[in-house]
Amino acid sequence: MANCQETLNEMYAYLDAELAAERATEIIGHLKVCTDCQSAYEFHAEFKTIIRVKAQNDELSEGFLDRLRECFGDDALNDA
């Protein structure tokens, strides 16, 4: 089973379904028992959803996605 650091490091890969099935199962196992990582997962999942919805509705100001990528990295916003 994954530990907290591994789970947090691979959170966006998990959210983007980029992990191998076995690794995703390890992350799921950790999320089932760790409330701190569950909270982080819920935050990041909701964050990605909000960004995706707002981007589709053209509600983002010029350069906003660039600033988000600078803060969170390119991979964090690939679906936005």
mmCIF file with all atom_site columns, C-alpha atoms in Angstrom:
data_model
loop_
_atom_site.group_PDB
_atom_site.id
_atom_site.type_symbol
_atom_site.label_atom_id
_atom_site.label_alt_id
_atom_site.label_comp_id
_atom_site.label_asym_id
_atom_site.label_entity_id
_atom_site.label_seq_id
_atom_site.pdbx_PDB_ins_code
_atom_site.Cartn_x
_atom_site.Cartn_y
_atom_site.Cartn_z
_atom_site.occupancy
_atom_site.B_iso_or_equiv
_atom_site.pdbx_formal_charge
_atom_site.auth_seq_id
_atom_site.auth_comp_id
_atom_site.auth_asym_id
_atom_site.auth_atom_id
_atom_site.pdbx_PDB_model_num
ATOM 1  C CA . MET A 1 1  ? 0.000   0.000  0.000   1.00 0.00 ? 1  MET A CA 1
ATOM 2  C CA . ALA A 1 2  ? 1.189   3.523  -0.726  1.00 0.00 ? 2  ALA A CA 1
ATOM 3  C CA . ASN A 1 3  ? 2.159   5.886  2.077   1.00 0.00 ? 3  ASN A CA 1
ATOM 4  C CA . CYS A 1 4  ? 1.104   9.531  2.455   1.00 0.00 ? 4  CYS A CA 1
ATOM 5  C CA . GLN A 1 5  ? 4.088   11.011 0.616   1.00 0.00 ? 5  GLN A CA 1
ATOM 6  C CA . GLU A 1 6  ? 3.686   8.644  -2.329  1.00 0.00 ? 6  GLU A CA 1
ATOM 7  C CA . THR A 1 7  ? -0.053  9.268  -2.466  1.00 0.00 ? 7  THR A CA 1
ATOM 8  C CA . LEU A 1 8  ? 0.362   13.039 -2.459  1.00 0.00 ? 8  LEU A CA 1
ATOM 9  C CA . ASN A 1 9  ? 3.167   12.887 -5.032  1.00 0.00 ? 9  ASN A CA 1
ATOM 10 C CA . GLU A 1 10 ? 1.008   10.826 -7.385  1.00 0.00 ? 10 GLU A CA 1
ATOM 11 C CA . MET A 1 11 ? -2.319  12.552 -6.697  1.00 0.00 ? 11 MET A CA 1
ATOM 12 C CA . TYR A 1 12 ? -2.682  14.211 -10.105 1.00 0.00 ? 12 TYR A CA 1
ATOM 13 C CA . ALA A 1 13 ? -1.492  11.128 -11.961 1.00 0.00 ? 13 ALA A CA 1
ATOM 14 C CA . TYR A 1 14 ? -4.185  9.193  -10.116 1.00 0.00 ? 14 TYR A CA 1
ATOM 15 C CA . LEU A 1 15 ? -6.836  11.848 -10.807 1.00 0.00 ? 15 LEU A CA 1
ATOM 16 C CA . ASP A 1 16 ? -5.870  11.819 -14.491 1.00 0.00 ? 16 ASP A CA 1
ATOM 17 C CA . ALA A 1 17 ? -6.019  7.989  -14.645 1.00 0.00 ? 17 ALA A CA 1
ATOM 18 C CA . GLU A 1 18 ? -2.350  7.884  -15.639 1.00 0.00 ? 18 GLU A CA 1
ATOM 19 C CA . LEU A 1 19 ? -1.265  5.226  -13.133 1.00 0.00 ? 19 LEU A CA 1
ATOM 20 C CA . ALA A 1 20 ? -0.971  1.537  -13.852 1.00 0.00 ? 20 ALA A CA 1
ATOM 21 C CA . ALA A 1 21 ? -3.901  -0.430 -12.426 1.00 0.00 ? 21 ALA A CA 1
ATOM 22 C CA . GLU A 1 22 ? -1.794  -1.983 -9.667  1.00 0.00 ? 22 GLU A CA 1
ATOM 23 C CA . ARG A 1 23 ? -0.448  1.395  -8.546  1.00 0.00 ? 23 ARG A CA 1
ATOM 24 C CA . ALA A 1 24 ? -3.905  2.982  -8.675  1.00 0.00 ? 24 ALA A CA 1
ATOM 25 C CA . THR A 1 25 ? -5.155  0.160  -6.437  1.00 0.00 ? 25 THR A CA 1
ATOM 26 C CA . GLU A 1 26 ? -2.377  0.949  -3.935  1.00 0.00 ? 26 GLU A CA 1
ATOM 27 C CA . ILE A 1 27 ? -3.345  4.633  -3.938  1.00 0.00 ? 27 ILE A CA 1
ATOM 28 C CA . ILE A 1 28 ? -7.026  3.744  -3.457  1.00 0.00 ? 28 ILE A CA 1
ATOM 29 C CA . GLY A 1 29 ? -6.075  1.477  -0.561  1.00 0.00 ? 29 GLY A CA 1
ATOM 30 C CA . HIS A 1 30 ? -4.243  4.323  1.131   1.00 0.00 ? 30 HIS A CA 1
ATOM 31 C CA . LEU A 1 31 ? -7.069  6.795  0.508   1.00 0.00 ? 31 LEU A CA 1
ATOM 32 C CA . LYS A 1 32 ? -9.506  4.392  2.195   1.00 0.00 ? 32 LYS A CA 1
ATOM 33 C CA . VAL A 1 33 ? -7.551  4.450  5.465   1.00 0.00 ? 33 VAL A CA 1
ATOM 34 C CA . CYS A 1 34 ? -5.979  7.925  5.603   1.00 0.00 ? 34 CYS A CA 1
ATOM 35 C CA . THR A 1 35 ? -8.333  10.814 6.297   1.00 0.00 ? 35 THR A CA 1
ATOM 36 C CA . ASP A 1 36 ? -5.611  13.421 5.629   1.00 0.00 ? 36 ASP A CA 1
ATOM 37 C CA . CYS A 1 37 ? -4.992  12.058 2.139   1.00 0.00 ? 37 CYS A CA 1
ATOM 38 C CA . GLN A 1 38 ? -8.747  11.668 1.581   1.00 0.00 ? 38 GLN A CA 1
ATOM 39 C CA . SER A 1 39 ? -9.125  15.377 2.315   1.00 0.00 ? 39 SER A CA 1
ATOM 40 C CA . ALA A 1 40 ? -6.282  16.248 -0.051  1.00 0.00 ? 40 ALA A CA 1
ATOM 41 C CA . TYR A 1 41 ? -7.815  14.033 -2.748  1.00 0.00 ? 41 TYR A CA 1
ATOM 42 C CA . GLU A 1 42 ? -11.226 15.696 -2.359  1.00 0.00 ? 42 GLU A CA 1
ATOM 43 C CA . PHE A 1 43 ? -9.650  19.156 -2.553  1.00 0.00 ? 43 PHE A CA 1
ATOM 44 C CA . HIS A 1 44 ? -7.601  18.401 -5.669  1.00 0.00 ? 44 HIS A CA 1
ATOM 45 C CA . ALA A 1 45 ? -10.475 16.609 -7.407  1.00 0.00 ? 45 ALA A CA 1
ATOM 46 C CA . GLU A 1 46 ? -12.790 19.554 -6.753  1.00 0.00 ? 46 GLU A CA 1
ATOM 47 C CA . PHE A 1 47 ? -10.073 22.028 -7.775  1.00 0.00 ? 47 PHE A CA 1
ATOM 48 C CA . LYS A 1 48 ? -9.611  20.298 -11.132 1.00 0.00 ? 48 LYS A CA 1
ATOM 49 C CA . THR A 1 49 ? -13.376 20.192 -11.660 1.00 0.00 ? 49 THR A CA 1
ATOM 50 C CA . ILE A 1 50 ? -13.788 23.898 -10.931 1.00 0.00 ? 50 ILE A CA 1
ATOM 51 C CA . ILE A 1 51 ? -10.925 24.858 -13.256 1.00 0.00 ? 51 ILE A CA 1
ATOM 52 C CA . ARG A 1 52 ? -12.250 22.607 -16.033 1.00 0.00 ? 52 ARG A CA 1
ATOM 53 C CA . VAL A 1 53 ? -15.799 24.015 -15.748 1.00 0.00 ? 53 VAL A CA 1
ATOM 54 C CA . LYS A 1 54 ? -14.658 27.621 -15.604 1.00 0.00 ? 54 LYS A CA 1
ATOM 55 C CA . ALA A 1 55 ? -12.278 27.125 -18.529 1.00 0.00 ? 55 ALA A CA 1
ATOM 56 C CA . GLN A 1 56 ? -15.091 25.653 -20.620 1.00 0.00 ? 56 GLN A CA 1
ATOM 57 C CA . ASN A 1 57 ? -17.300 28.612 -19.778 1.00 0.00 ? 57 ASN A CA 1
ATOM 58 C CA . ASP A 1 58 ? -14.580 31.123 -20.703 1.00 0.00 ? 58 ASP A CA 1
ATOM 59 C CA . GLU A 1 59 ? -14.813 32.702 -17.240 1.00 0.00 ? 59 GLU A CA 1
ATOM 60 C CA . LEU A 1 60 ? -11.066 32.796 -16.656 1.00 0.00 ? 60 LEU A CA 1
ATOM 61 C CA . SER A 1 61 ? -9.159  36.045 -17.044 1.00 0.00 ? 61 SER A CA 1
ATOM 62 C CA . GLU A 1 62 ? -6.263  36.309 -19.483 1.00 0.00 ? 62 GLU A CA 1
ATOM 63 C CA . GLY A 1 63 ? -3.202  34.592 -18.061 1.00 0.00 ? 63 GLY A CA 1
ATOM 64 C CA . PHE A 1 64 ? -5.026  32.922 -15.168 1.00 0.00 ? 64 PHE A CA 1
ATOM 65 C CA . LEU A 1 65 ? -4.252  29.380 -16.343 1.00 0.00 ? 65 LEU A CA 1
ATOM 66 C CA . ASP A 1 66 ? -0.620  30.380 -16.839 1.00 0.00 ? 66 ASP A CA 1
ATOM 67 C CA . ARG A 1 67 ? -0.420  31.549 -13.229 1.00 0.00 ? 67 ARG A CA 1
ATOM 68 C CA . LEU A 1 68 ? -2.070  28.324 -12.029 1.00 0.00 ? 68 LEU A CA 1
ATOM 69 C CA . ARG A 1 69 ? 0.411   26.246 -14.026 1.00 0.00 ? 69 ARG A CA 1
ATOM 70 C CA . GLU A 1 70 ? 3.244   28.258 -12.522 1.00 0.00 ? 70 GLU A CA 1
ATOM 71 C CA . CYS A 1 71 ? 1.950   27.503 -9.025  1.00 0.00 ? 71 CYS A CA 1
ATOM 72 C CA . PHE A 1 72 ? 0.874   23.887 -9.491  1.00 0.00 ? 72 PHE A CA 1
ATOM 73 C CA . GLY A 1 73 ? 2.847   22.656 -12.490 1.00 0.00 ? 73 GLY A CA 1
ATOM 74 C CA . ASP A 1 74 ? 1.802   21.879 -16.044 1.00 0.00 ? 74 ASP A CA 1
ATOM 75 C CA . ASP A 1 75 ? 0.514   18.387 -15.270 1.00 0.00 ? 75 ASP A CA 1
ATOM 76 C CA . ALA A 1 76 ? -1.916  19.679 -12.656 1.00 0.00 ? 76 ALA A CA 1
ATOM 77 C CA . LEU A 1 77 ? -3.981  21.544 -15.243 1.00 0.00 ? 77 LEU A CA 1
ATOM 78 C CA . ASN A 1 78 ? -3.746  19.393 -18.344 1.00 0.00 ? 78 ASN A CA 1
ATOM 79 C CA . ASP A 1 79 ? -7.529  18.882 -18.432 1.00 0.00 ? 79 ASP A CA 1
ATOM 80 C CA . ALA A 1 80 ? -8.371  22.528 -17.790 1.00 0.00 ? 80 ALA A CA 1
#
